Amino acid sequence: MRKTKKLRFCADRVDAEGVHRSLKYSTTPIKYLQELTDNSIEHNSTKIQVTLDECANCYIVEDNGADGIPLEIFTGRYHKMYAIKKDRTGLGFFGVGSMAFKCISDTRIAITKNNDGVYYSIWNTKNSMRDPEGSEINPSDPLPKSLMRYEREITRFLKIEEGNGTMVIIPKNDENWGEHNSSITFKNELITAFENRYQHCLSLKQSLS
């Protein structure tokens, strides 16, 4: 078993916990999933997948943007609450990585594959946001215990042969899907919102389902 390296993250200088408290009641799950999708588009993703996983009770967003997140960014800006951009396009308001996950969950799990390897982080707002858990993943070894709840989803992602990319898992705090009791009604509302927002990005051969 090859020894993997533990990651060290740059400390955030803003009051991350305070920002999260203010966002909790002002951001909806649909807006948050759009924020993740905005970030994927900004990083030139050609494939973006949003999954409402009833079995694992979570939201999952996957993309192949930027050929995975470089390690320097993953341990730096990706874990900062807010990033000011030189070019304000109106997308990705909360900066790299979309930090506004508090409206859905207390936790954000991210796995990224790039040419340097595979890395993960768990950012939990119940604990100190200044000290995310993170490490390298050796695909031939068992997953870290903290990721085993999502073993099926992560294993599938790591086996994808289409190249590098990033997976973000947002565990839900309750059984509801946004304001809906059913994932089906939430999915229908999500599709409508995505069609209205991203229609200009879709080719004739692409669709939302």
Coordinates of C-alpha atoms in Angstrom, one line a residue:
M1 CA 0.0 0.0 0.0
R2 CA 1.5 3.3 -1.1
K3 CA 1.7 6.0 1.5
T4 CA -0.6 8.9 0.7
K5 CA 0.0 12.5 1.8
K6 CA -2.2 14.5 4.0
L7 CA -3.2 17.9 2.7
R8 CA -2.6 21.3 4.4
F9 CA -5.1 24.0 3.6
C10 CA -4.6 27.7 3.6
A11 CA -6.5 29.4 6.5
D12 CA -9.4 31.7 5.5
R13 CA -9.0 35.2 6.8
V14 CA -12.7 36.1 6.6
D15 CA -15.4 35.1 9.2
A16 CA -16.4 32.0 7.2
E17 CA -18.8 30.8 9.9
G18 CA -20.5 34.3 10.0
V19 CA -20.9 34.3 6.2
H20 CA -22.4 30.9 6.3
R21 CA -24.9 31.9 8.9
S22 CA -26.0 34.8 6.8
L23 CA -26.3 32.7 3.6
K24 CA -28.2 29.8 5.3
Y25 CA -31.6 31.5 4.8
S26 CA -30.9 33.6 1.7
T27 CA -29.7 30.8 -0.7
T28 CA -31.9 28.1 -2.0
P29 CA -30.7 24.6 -3.1
I30 CA -31.5 25.3 -6.7
K31 CA -29.5 28.6 -6.6
Y32 CA -26.6 26.6 -5.0
L33 CA -26.7 23.9 -7.6
Q34 CA -26.7 26.6 -10.3
E35 CA -23.7 28.2 -8.5
L36 CA -21.8 24.9 -8.8
T37 CA -22.8 24.6 -12.4
D38 CA -21.7 28.2 -13.1
N39 CA -18.3 27.4 -11.7
S40 CA -18.1 24.3 -13.9
I41 CA -18.9 26.4 -17.0
E42 CA -16.4 29.0 -16.1
H43 CA -13.7 26.4 -16.0
N44 CA -14.6 25.2 -19.5
S45 CA -16.3 22.0 -18.6
T46 CA -17.7 20.1 -21.6
K47 CA -19.6 17.7 -19.4
I48 CA -21.6 18.6 -16.2
Q49 CA -23.7 16.1 -14.3
V50 CA -26.1 16.9 -11.5
T51 CA -27.5 14.0 -9.5
L52 CA -30.2 13.8 -6.9
D53 CA -29.2 10.6 -5.1
E54 CA -32.1 9.3 -3.0
C55 CA -30.2 6.3 -1.8
A56 CA -27.2 8.3 -0.4
N57 CA -29.5 11.2 0.4
C58 CA -27.3 13.8 -1.2
Y59 CA -26.7 16.1 -4.2
I60 CA -23.8 15.3 -6.5
V61 CA -22.3 17.6 -9.2
E62 CA -19.5 16.3 -11.5
D63 CA -17.6 18.0 -14.2
N64 CA -14.5 17.7 -16.3
G65 CA -13.5 21.4 -16.1
A66 CA -9.9 22.6 -16.0
D67 CA -8.7 18.9 -16.2
G68 CA -9.3 18.6 -12.5
I69 CA -8.5 21.2 -9.8
P70 CA -4.7 21.8 -9.5
L71 CA -3.4 20.9 -6.0
E72 CA -2.3 24.5 -5.3
I73 CA -5.8 25.8 -6.0
F74 CA -7.5 22.9 -4.2
T75 CA -5.6 23.6 -1.0
G76 CA -5.9 27.3 -1.4
R77 CA -8.7 29.3 -3.1
Y78 CA -11.1 26.4 -3.3
H79 CA -11.3 26.5 0.5
K80 CA -11.7 30.2 0.9
M81 CA -15.1 31.6 1.6
Y82 CA -15.0 34.4 -1.0
A83 CA -12.8 35.0 -4.0
I84 CA -12.8 38.4 -5.8
K85 CA -12.4 37.9 -9.5
K86 CA -10.7 40.3 -11.9
D87 CA -13.3 39.5 -14.6
R88 CA -16.9 39.7 -13.2
T89 CA -19.1 37.8 -15.6
G90 CA -22.0 37.4 -13.3
L91 CA -21.3 33.7 -12.8
G92 CA -19.8 32.1 -9.7
F93 CA -20.8 34.9 -7.3
F94 CA -19.3 33.1 -4.2
G95 CA -16.0 32.5 -5.8
V96 CA -14.1 29.3 -6.7
G97 CA -15.7 26.2 -5.4
S98 CA -19.1 27.7 -4.4
M99 CA -19.0 28.0 -0.6
A100 CA -22.7 28.6 -0.1
F101 CA -23.5 25.0 0.7
K102 CA -24.9 25.9 4.1
C103 CA -28.4 26.1 2.6
I104 CA -28.3 22.4 1.9
S105 CA -25.9 20.9 4.3
D106 CA -23.3 21.4 7.0
T107 CA -20.8 19.5 4.8
R108 CA -19.1 19.8 1.4
I109 CA -17.1 16.8 0.1
A110 CA -14.9 17.3 -2.9
I111 CA -12.9 14.8 -4.9
T112 CA -10.7 16.0 -7.7
K113 CA -8.7 14.0 -10.3
N114 CA -5.8 15.7 -12.1
N115 CA -2.5 14.8 -13.6
D116 CA -0.9 15.0 -10.2
G117 CA -3.2 12.5 -8.6
V118 CA -6.5 12.2 -6.8
Y119 CA -7.3 14.3 -3.7
Y120 CA -10.3 14.9 -1.5
S121 CA -11.5 17.3 1.2
I122 CA -14.3 17.4 3.7
W123 CA -15.3 20.8 4.8
N124 CA -17.7 20.7 7.8
T125 CA -19.3 23.9 9.2
K126 CA -20.1 22.1 12.4
N127 CA -16.4 21.9 13.1
S128 CA -13.8 24.6 12.4
M129 CA -14.0 25.7 8.8
R130 CA -10.4 26.7 9.1
D131 CA -9.3 23.1 9.3
P132 CA -10.8 20.9 6.5
E133 CA -10.0 17.2 6.4
G134 CA -8.1 16.2 3.2
S135 CA -5.6 13.8 1.8
E136 CA -4.4 12.1 -1.4
I137 CA -6.4 9.1 -2.5
N138 CA -4.7 6.1 -3.9
P139 CA -7.3 4.5 -6.2
S140 CA -5.9 1.0 -5.6
D141 CA -6.4 1.4 -1.8
P142 CA -9.6 1.4 0.2
L143 CA -11.2 4.8 0.6
P144 CA -10.7 6.8 3.8
K145 CA -13.3 5.8 6.5
S146 CA -14.8 9.3 6.3
L147 CA -15.7 8.7 2.6
M148 CA -17.1 5.2 2.9
R149 CA -20.7 6.3 3.2
Y150 CA -20.4 7.4 -0.5
E151 CA -18.2 4.5 -1.6
R152 CA -20.5 3.6 -4.5
E153 CA -20.6 7.1 -5.9
I154 CA -16.9 7.8 -5.5
T155 CA -15.7 4.5 -6.8
R156 CA -17.8 5.0 -10.0
F157 CA -16.3 8.5 -10.4
L158 CA -12.7 7.3 -10.0
K159 CA -13.3 4.6 -12.6
I160 CA -14.5 7.0 -15.2
E161 CA -12.0 6.7 -18.1
E162 CA -12.9 10.0 -19.8
G163 CA -10.1 11.9 -18.1
N164 CA -9.8 14.2 -15.1
G165 CA -12.5 16.1 -13.3
T166 CA -14.1 17.0 -10.0
M167 CA -17.0 15.6 -8.0
V168 CA -18.8 17.6 -5.3
I169 CA -21.0 15.7 -2.8
I170 CA -23.5 17.7 -0.6
P171 CA -25.1 15.5 2.0
K172 CA -28.6 16.7 2.9
N173 CA -29.5 17.8 6.4
D174 CA -33.0 16.4 6.2
E175 CA -35.3 14.3 4.0
N176 CA -36.7 17.2 2.0
W177 CA -35.5 18.3 -1.4
G178 CA -35.4 22.0 -1.1
E179 CA -39.0 23.1 -0.4
H180 CA -40.3 19.8 -1.7
N181 CA -41.0 16.5 0.0
S182 CA -40.4 14.5 -3.2
S183 CA -37.2 14.4 -5.3
I184 CA -39.4 14.2 -8.4
T185 CA -41.0 17.5 -7.9
F186 CA -37.7 19.1 -7.0
K187 CA -36.1 17.6 -10.1
N188 CA -38.9 19.1 -12.3
E189 CA -38.3 22.5 -10.8
L190 CA -34.6 22.1 -11.1
I191 CA -34.8 21.2 -14.8
T192 CA -37.0 24.2 -15.5
A193 CA -34.6 26.5 -13.7
F194 CA -31.6 25.1 -15.5
E195 CA -33.3 25.3 -18.9
N196 CA -34.1 29.0 -18.3
R197 CA -30.5 29.7 -17.1
Y198 CA -28.4 27.6 -19.4
Q199 CA -30.4 27.2 -22.6
H200 CA -27.7 29.3 -24.5
C201 CA -25.1 26.8 -23.4
L202 CA -26.9 23.7 -24.8
S203 CA -26.4 22.4 -28.3
L204 CA -29.2 20.8 -30.3
K205 CA -27.9 17.4 -29.2
Q206 CA -27.9 18.2 -25.5
S207 CA -30.8 18.0 -23.1
L208 CA -31.7 18.1 -19.4
S209 CA -33.2 15.0 -17.9

